[in-house]
XYZ file of C-alpha atoms in Angstrom:
185
model
C -4.487 -60.616 -82.714
C -2.621 -63.400 -84.487
C -3.727 -65.867 -81.811
C -7.400 -64.928 -82.274
C -7.123 -65.346 -86.050
C -5.269 -68.640 -85.638
C -7.885 -69.949 -83.181
C -10.607 -68.957 -85.643
C -8.823 -70.843 -88.436
C -7.899 -73.918 -86.404
C -7.757 -74.371 -82.602
C -4.587 -76.480 -82.666
C -2.768 -73.790 -84.654
C -4.024 -71.177 -82.172
C -2.781 -73.145 -79.195
C 0.574 -73.671 -80.907
C 0.987 -69.980 -81.675
C -0.114 -69.097 -78.136
C 2.519 -71.410 -76.655
C 5.142 -69.972 -78.979
C 4.261 -66.417 -77.943
C 4.325 -67.399 -74.260
C 7.615 -69.376 -74.372
C 9.593 -67.042 -76.621
C 10.394 -64.306 -74.039
C 11.479 -66.902 -71.473
C 13.848 -68.558 -73.915
C 15.223 -65.158 -74.965
C 15.883 -64.203 -71.318
C 17.583 -67.539 -70.604
C 19.753 -67.139 -73.709
C 20.803 -63.644 -72.592
C 21.669 -64.912 -69.116
C 23.807 -67.714 -70.560
C 25.563 -65.241 -72.857
C 26.233 -62.851 -69.967
C 27.600 -65.655 -67.780
C 29.871 -66.740 -70.639
C 31.178 -63.162 -70.905
C 31.843 -63.107 -67.157
C 33.674 -66.450 -67.281
C 35.707 -65.214 -70.246
C 36.774 -61.971 -68.545
C 37.281 -63.229 -64.992
C 40.849 -64.633 -65.391
C 42.031 -61.319 -66.866
C 40.438 -59.373 -64.022
C 42.033 -61.598 -61.380
C 45.439 -61.384 -63.076
C 45.193 -57.598 -63.295
C 44.168 -57.362 -59.638
C 47.089 -59.581 -58.638
C 49.469 -57.483 -60.722
C 48.147 -54.228 -59.267
C 48.382 -55.469 -55.684
C 51.847 -56.957 -56.173
C 53.034 -53.640 -57.631
C 52.166 -51.841 -54.410
C 48.598 -50.609 -54.802
C 46.156 -51.125 -51.979
C 42.837 -52.917 -52.572
C 40.880 -49.704 -53.199
C 43.345 -48.485 -55.817
C 43.613 -51.913 -57.432
C 39.833 -52.249 -57.768
C 39.661 -48.734 -59.232
C 42.497 -49.413 -61.716
C 41.113 -52.769 -62.887
C 37.559 -51.419 -63.087
C 38.732 -48.613 -65.374
C 40.876 -50.972 -67.470
C 38.360 -53.712 -68.283
C 35.247 -53.037 -70.322
C 33.286 -56.236 -69.815
C 30.797 -57.113 -67.097
C 33.460 -57.791 -64.443
C 35.249 -54.531 -65.196
C 32.010 -52.581 -65.120
C 31.071 -54.218 -61.818
C 34.431 -53.327 -60.287
C 34.152 -49.773 -61.633
C 30.697 -49.492 -60.064
C 32.046 -50.765 -56.755
C 34.900 -48.248 -56.816
C 32.395 -45.481 -57.603
C 30.280 -46.520 -54.611
C 33.423 -46.440 -52.450
C 34.152 -42.874 -53.600
C 30.620 -41.857 -52.631
C 31.177 -43.032 -49.054
C 30.384 -46.746 -48.965
C 32.853 -49.225 -47.485
C 34.682 -51.366 -50.051
C 33.476 -54.628 -48.498
C 29.852 -53.464 -48.668
C 30.269 -52.264 -52.252
C 31.810 -55.571 -53.310
C 29.135 -57.694 -51.608
C 26.566 -56.590 -54.205
C 28.832 -57.579 -57.111
C 27.641 -61.218 -57.489
C 24.039 -60.029 -57.716
C 24.772 -57.552 -60.500
C 27.524 -59.380 -62.406
C 26.878 -63.049 -61.719
C 27.790 -65.942 -59.478
C 31.208 -66.700 -61.036
C 32.673 -63.567 -59.379
C 31.726 -64.691 -55.858
C 35.180 -66.256 -55.100
C 36.913 -63.058 -56.244
C 34.612 -60.957 -54.085
C 35.243 -63.233 -51.104
C 39.018 -62.893 -51.499
C 38.849 -59.102 -51.863
C 36.506 -58.700 -48.885
C 38.768 -60.880 -46.717
C 41.738 -58.774 -47.756
C 39.911 -55.545 -46.978
C 38.351 -56.580 -43.663
C 41.045 -58.798 -42.172
C 44.194 -57.669 -43.975
C 45.025 -61.106 -45.355
C 47.719 -61.466 -47.974
C 45.966 -61.344 -51.340
C 48.717 -62.466 -53.701
C 48.587 -66.238 -53.029
C 44.798 -66.259 -52.960
C 44.566 -64.271 -56.194
C 47.167 -66.510 -57.827
C 45.150 -69.621 -56.942
C 41.926 -67.940 -58.036
C 43.502 -66.967 -61.368
C 44.599 -70.556 -61.964
C 41.139 -71.857 -61.072
C 39.361 -69.358 -63.312
C 41.688 -70.134 -66.231
C 40.984 -73.828 -65.732
C 37.253 -73.135 -65.676
C 37.543 -71.109 -68.895
C 39.537 -73.926 -70.541
C 36.927 -76.510 -69.493
C 34.159 -74.348 -70.935
C 36.049 -74.047 -74.219
C 36.540 -77.817 -74.324
C 32.853 -78.350 -73.629
C 31.907 -76.041 -76.501
C 34.376 -77.865 -78.744
C 32.775 -81.214 -77.842
C 29.349 -79.830 -78.764
C 30.498 -78.704 -82.209
C 30.099 -82.067 -84.005
C 26.512 -82.329 -82.801
C 25.760 -78.840 -84.063
C 27.343 -79.619 -87.426
C 25.453 -82.878 -87.826
C 22.145 -81.343 -88.968
C 23.644 -79.121 -91.708
C 25.769 -82.041 -92.829
C 22.755 -84.340 -93.124
C 20.597 -81.721 -94.828
C 23.194 -80.417 -97.300
C 25.668 -83.212 -98.013
C 23.647 -86.400 -97.627
C 21.097 -85.634 -100.387
C 23.873 -84.822 -102.842
C 25.729 -87.989 -101.863
C 22.599 -90.100 -102.335
C 21.860 -88.426 -105.645
C 25.374 -89.020 -106.967
C 25.652 -92.612 -105.770
C 22.139 -94.023 -106.030
C 20.777 -92.150 -109.050
C 23.125 -93.796 -111.580
C 22.469 -97.240 -110.082
C 18.683 -96.684 -110.206
C 18.874 -95.346 -113.768
C 20.883 -98.358 -114.906
C 18.519 -100.766 -113.096
C 15.483 -99.164 -114.724
C 17.153 -99.339 -118.122
C 17.856 -103.049 -117.643
C 14.289 -103.746 -116.466
C 12.792 -101.995 -119.521
C 14.667 -104.242 -121.906
């Protein structure tokens, strides 16, 4: 309705509002996906460390996935809890874990690969989980550094809008007032 009214008022305004209405849901979905991936990257090192701790304390892979899934409340924990629920309903652990990257996100694919290898082939999980934990912590640290490098650019606009006018007013206004007073004499 707003587009029809805007087109009736001015076609350029109508096209602009139409583009805004069309682009807005796509941008919202992309923003949600980025936020979800950031949550996954934030929780992944904790999940890997907890899995490594559970397996080194004597739990098998099924019990470790169940314990970590019940412990964590983020997307990785919920994905592991869902996988352990599917295992209890009769699905193999490897098959339940294979769907995890589709539901949680791509950053969990190395963890899923390690767990599936441990379940199918009986490989030792502790060294692989230790390396994966170090890699995921490094990835989280790099993401934090990247966000820290973006901060000055995000602060630049408020700084220019809020501080610069006051600075100009306080420095140039007295000089202009004095110059005008001298020119009037």
